[in-house]
Amino acid sequence: MQSDQLRRREFITLLGGAAAWPLAARAQQGQRMRRIGVLMNLASDDREGQARLIAFVQALSDLGWKNAGNMQIEICWGAGDTGRFRQCAAELVAFAPDVILAASASTMDPLLDQTRSVPIVFAQVPDPVGSGYVASLARPGGNVTGFTQFDFSIAAKWLEFLKTIEPSLTRVIVLRDLDTTGVGQFGAIQSAAQSIGVEVTPTGVRSTSDIENAVMDFARSPKGGLIVTGSAPCCSESRPHNHACRSIQVTCDLSVPLFHR
């Protein structure tokens, strides 16, 4: 109960920090037009990305912020390309926004390379502390705050679940996106591994070929399993060939036990 209360307090503090910026700006700057930069990690024709953006603009409207009314939104679509992320980050900072929304972990480093003063609110960052974006969930510090999908300590349960469905398991590779390291998640998995007698090995990937090579090499020996951490991109209908989907395909082909969060 105590740990649950702590997590709730951390989340409320984090949420409050994000909400405070526009309120402070409104009090200090009167009624001038506000500027919001948005760096999307997806392509402009991605249906999931469009749905997220529509929801974001609608939520702002519900709070009284109207695009082309009392605020202006500048959107840049990174399309999963590192070079494009850097270009978008430079363009958005040049836009002189009051705040920037970073749609994923992969957009964070390019933005922080461009500014340490413009407030950045991130979404879908699996391990913001381990990635170095914030000092802590309770006190992010710097110019960054935002939202994470889950407490990374839950990653220990992923390994325990994998061991439950395959009791003979003695080796596990932990698949992580090299651009979003998931350090905290792996630390939680490693701690659990010691108590249940499983050897865990982190494996960084950036491409489907990385995944195929890693899993096929690992599958040559018995009693192995795979965990795809929250730092790897999620599978969606509009992006059927990303890391998580390819992991599932390869492990099914090779009959390797898999846990994908």
XYZ file of C-alpha atoms in Angstrom:
261
model
C 0.000 0.000 0.000
C 2.798 2.397 0.863
C 4.495 1.859 -2.511
C 1.141 2.320 -4.281
C 0.593 5.598 -2.459
C 4.095 6.727 -3.405
C 3.490 5.963 -7.071
C 0.205 7.862 -6.963
C 1.909 10.872 -5.371
C 4.656 10.757 -7.988
C 2.127 10.646 -10.805
C 0.045 13.495 -9.371
C 3.189 15.598 -8.953
C 4.224 14.855 -12.527
C 0.778 15.665 -13.885
C 0.635 18.860 -11.852
C 3.989 19.993 -13.238
C 2.759 19.621 -16.803
C -0.456 21.509 -16.076
C 1.306 24.369 -14.297
C 3.258 25.641 -17.308
C 0.364 26.959 -19.420
C -1.293 28.441 -16.339
C 1.895 30.263 -15.354
C 2.383 31.504 -18.891
C -1.195 32.814 -18.986
C -0.730 34.750 -15.751
C 2.582 36.275 -16.770
C 2.000 37.039 -20.426
C -1.557 38.280 -20.650
C -3.584 37.361 -23.685
C -0.975 37.050 -26.419
C -1.148 34.165 -28.880
C 0.405 31.036 -27.373
C 2.569 28.735 -29.476
C 2.714 24.961 -29.106
C 5.202 22.810 -30.994
C 4.395 19.135 -31.589
C 7.019 16.607 -32.674
C 5.295 13.427 -33.819
C 7.291 10.221 -34.156
C 5.046 8.859 -36.920
C 4.401 9.772 -40.546
C 1.755 12.352 -41.404
C -0.452 9.718 -43.058
C -0.270 7.300 -40.127
C -3.816 6.693 -38.874
C -2.791 6.165 -35.263
C -0.727 9.349 -35.301
C -3.601 11.322 -36.766
C -5.978 9.966 -34.127
C -3.601 10.969 -31.327
C -3.195 14.461 -32.741
C -6.953 14.940 -33.118
C -7.447 13.867 -29.499
C -4.734 16.298 -28.351
C -6.220 19.267 -30.227
C -9.722 18.397 -29.006
C -8.557 18.208 -25.388
C -6.953 21.646 -25.709
C -10.174 22.984 -27.209
C -12.161 21.570 -24.294
C -9.874 23.547 -21.970
C -10.466 26.760 -23.888
C -7.403 26.727 -26.152
C -8.435 27.115 -29.785
C -6.014 26.578 -32.647
C -5.732 29.756 -34.751
C -7.711 31.470 -31.999
C -5.771 32.047 -28.774
C -3.013 29.601 -29.707
C -1.052 28.354 -32.722
C 0.100 24.763 -33.168
C 3.133 23.884 -35.279
C 3.344 20.152 -36.089
C 6.322 18.277 -37.481
C 6.093 14.593 -38.442
C 9.301 12.650 -37.860
C 8.156 9.462 -39.619
C 10.484 7.317 -37.506
C 13.588 8.813 -39.123
C 16.449 9.990 -36.901
C 17.577 12.655 -39.352
C 14.036 13.913 -39.714
C 13.667 14.082 -35.922
C 16.720 16.363 -35.739
C 15.392 18.582 -38.512
C 11.965 18.798 -36.885
C 13.486 19.620 -33.498
C 15.453 22.518 -34.984
C 12.399 23.834 -36.825
C 10.162 23.642 -33.763
C 12.627 25.422 -31.489
C 13.023 28.143 -34.146
C 9.224 28.529 -33.993
C 9.797 29.942 -30.463
C 7.038 27.916 -28.801
C 5.816 28.276 -25.235
C 5.913 24.496 -24.882
C 6.730 21.459 -27.034
C 4.918 18.116 -26.996
C 7.285 15.197 -27.653
C 5.167 12.298 -28.870
C 7.604 9.504 -27.986
C 10.977 8.673 -26.474
C 12.649 8.742 -29.884
C 11.892 12.456 -30.212
C 13.416 13.462 -26.881
C 17.165 13.511 -27.584
C 16.835 15.650 -30.743
C 14.726 18.165 -28.828
C 17.087 18.308 -25.853
C 20.001 18.813 -28.238
C 18.213 21.954 -29.439
C 16.952 23.471 -26.188
C 17.374 23.282 -22.434
C 14.991 26.160 -21.763
C 11.768 25.590 -23.745
C 9.417 23.386 -21.659
C 9.038 19.896 -23.145
C 6.170 17.567 -22.212
C 6.767 13.988 -23.321
C 4.343 11.118 -23.848
C 5.007 7.380 -24.068
C 8.504 7.381 -22.609
C 8.952 3.996 -20.912
C 11.818 4.941 -18.579
C 12.293 8.728 -18.329
C 14.557 8.485 -15.290
C 16.770 5.728 -16.687
C 16.977 7.536 -20.022
C 18.207 10.674 -18.261
C 15.338 12.935 -19.298
C 14.222 13.683 -15.743
C 15.913 13.511 -12.352
C 12.976 11.671 -10.778
C 9.245 11.191 -11.300
C 8.426 13.326 -8.273
C 10.845 16.153 -9.171
C 11.654 16.036 -12.884
C 13.871 19.141 -12.860
C 15.180 21.003 -15.901
C 12.786 21.815 -18.736
C 11.249 18.343 -19.095
C 8.218 16.599 -17.646
C 5.572 14.265 -19.007
C 3.912 10.883 -18.835
C 5.179 7.306 -18.715
C 3.051 4.254 -19.452
C 3.896 2.352 -16.277
C 6.177 2.045 -13.285
C 9.211 0.254 -14.732
C 9.547 -1.907 -11.601
C 6.675 -3.973 -13.011
C 9.182 -5.344 -15.538
C 10.261 -7.894 -12.907
C 6.821 -9.476 -13.236
C 7.392 -9.982 -16.973
C 10.267 -12.369 -16.259
C 8.327 -14.147 -13.507
C 5.392 -14.640 -15.888
C 7.675 -16.017 -18.601
C 9.173 -18.466 -16.092
C 5.670 -19.530 -15.052
C 4.588 -20.426 -18.576
C 7.936 -22.145 -19.307
C 9.368 -23.581 -16.041
C 12.455 -25.044 -17.782
C 13.599 -21.544 -18.745
C 17.206 -20.732 -17.791
C 18.172 -18.007 -20.306
C 16.343 -14.878 -21.470
C 17.329 -12.115 -23.857
C 15.789 -8.724 -23.199
C 15.098 -6.890 -26.437
C 15.471 -3.106 -26.185
C 15.367 -0.267 -28.659
C 18.827 1.360 -28.731
C 17.211 4.800 -29.093
C 15.170 4.379 -25.895
C 17.386 2.363 -23.630
C 14.965 1.099 -20.977
C 17.728 0.997 -18.333
C 15.323 0.943 -15.392
C 13.251 -1.828 -16.903
C 16.278 -4.036 -17.440
C 17.466 -3.361 -13.889
C 14.138 -4.627 -12.531
C 14.312 -7.728 -14.735
C 17.902 -8.407 -13.677
C 16.983 -8.212 -9.990
C 14.193 -10.749 -10.436
C 16.439 -13.060 -12.471
C 18.752 -13.696 -9.542
C 15.951 -15.052 -7.370
C 14.480 -17.445 -9.951
C 17.698 -18.750 -11.470
C 17.496 -17.217 -14.930
C 20.374 -15.598 -16.815
C 19.285 -12.426 -18.603
C 21.122 -10.644 -21.411
C 20.200 -7.206 -22.804
C 20.124 -6.976 -26.591
C 19.868 -3.609 -28.318
C 18.160 -3.363 -31.705
C 17.385 -0.682 -34.248
C 16.185 -2.733 -37.219
C 14.272 -5.882 -38.082
C 17.512 -7.525 -39.204
C 18.960 -6.885 -35.725
C 15.965 -8.691 -34.245
C 16.181 -11.637 -36.604
C 19.904 -12.133 -36.024
C 19.636 -11.819 -32.245
C 16.712 -14.201 -31.864
C 18.021 -16.805 -34.323
C 21.440 -16.870 -32.643
C 19.827 -17.174 -29.235
C 17.421 -19.923 -30.348
C 20.297 -22.284 -31.246
C 20.563 -23.258 -27.573
C 17.646 -24.706 -25.559
C 15.724 -23.355 -22.574
C 15.709 -19.771 -23.810
C 13.050 -17.055 -23.873
C 12.565 -13.474 -25.017
C 11.235 -10.310 -23.380
C 10.382 -7.283 -25.505
C 10.565 -4.309 -23.146
C 8.471 -1.175 -23.091
C 11.335 0.644 -24.807
C 10.669 -1.210 -28.053
C 8.026 0.344 -30.367
C 4.498 -0.974 -30.003
C 2.778 -2.987 -32.681
C -0.089 -1.360 -34.541
C -2.138 -2.085 -37.611
C -0.619 0.889 -39.418
C 2.990 -0.165 -38.639
C 3.034 -3.972 -39.087
C 6.802 -4.341 -39.533
C 8.156 -2.582 -36.460
C 10.327 -4.169 -33.776
C 7.624 -5.619 -31.558
C 5.722 -7.199 -34.439
C 8.862 -8.683 -35.959
C 9.870 -10.070 -32.562
C 6.560 -11.901 -32.333
C 6.888 -13.288 -35.859
C 10.440 -14.574 -35.381
C 9.851 -16.131 -31.953
C 6.710 -17.896 -33.168
C 8.608 -19.290 -36.153
C 11.354 -20.612 -33.849
C 9.040 -21.679 -30.968
C 10.817 -19.407 -28.487
C 8.737 -18.364 -25.421
C 8.015 -14.633 -25.576
C 6.692 -11.945 -23.273
C 5.784 -8.674 -24.949
C 4.434 -5.978 -22.662
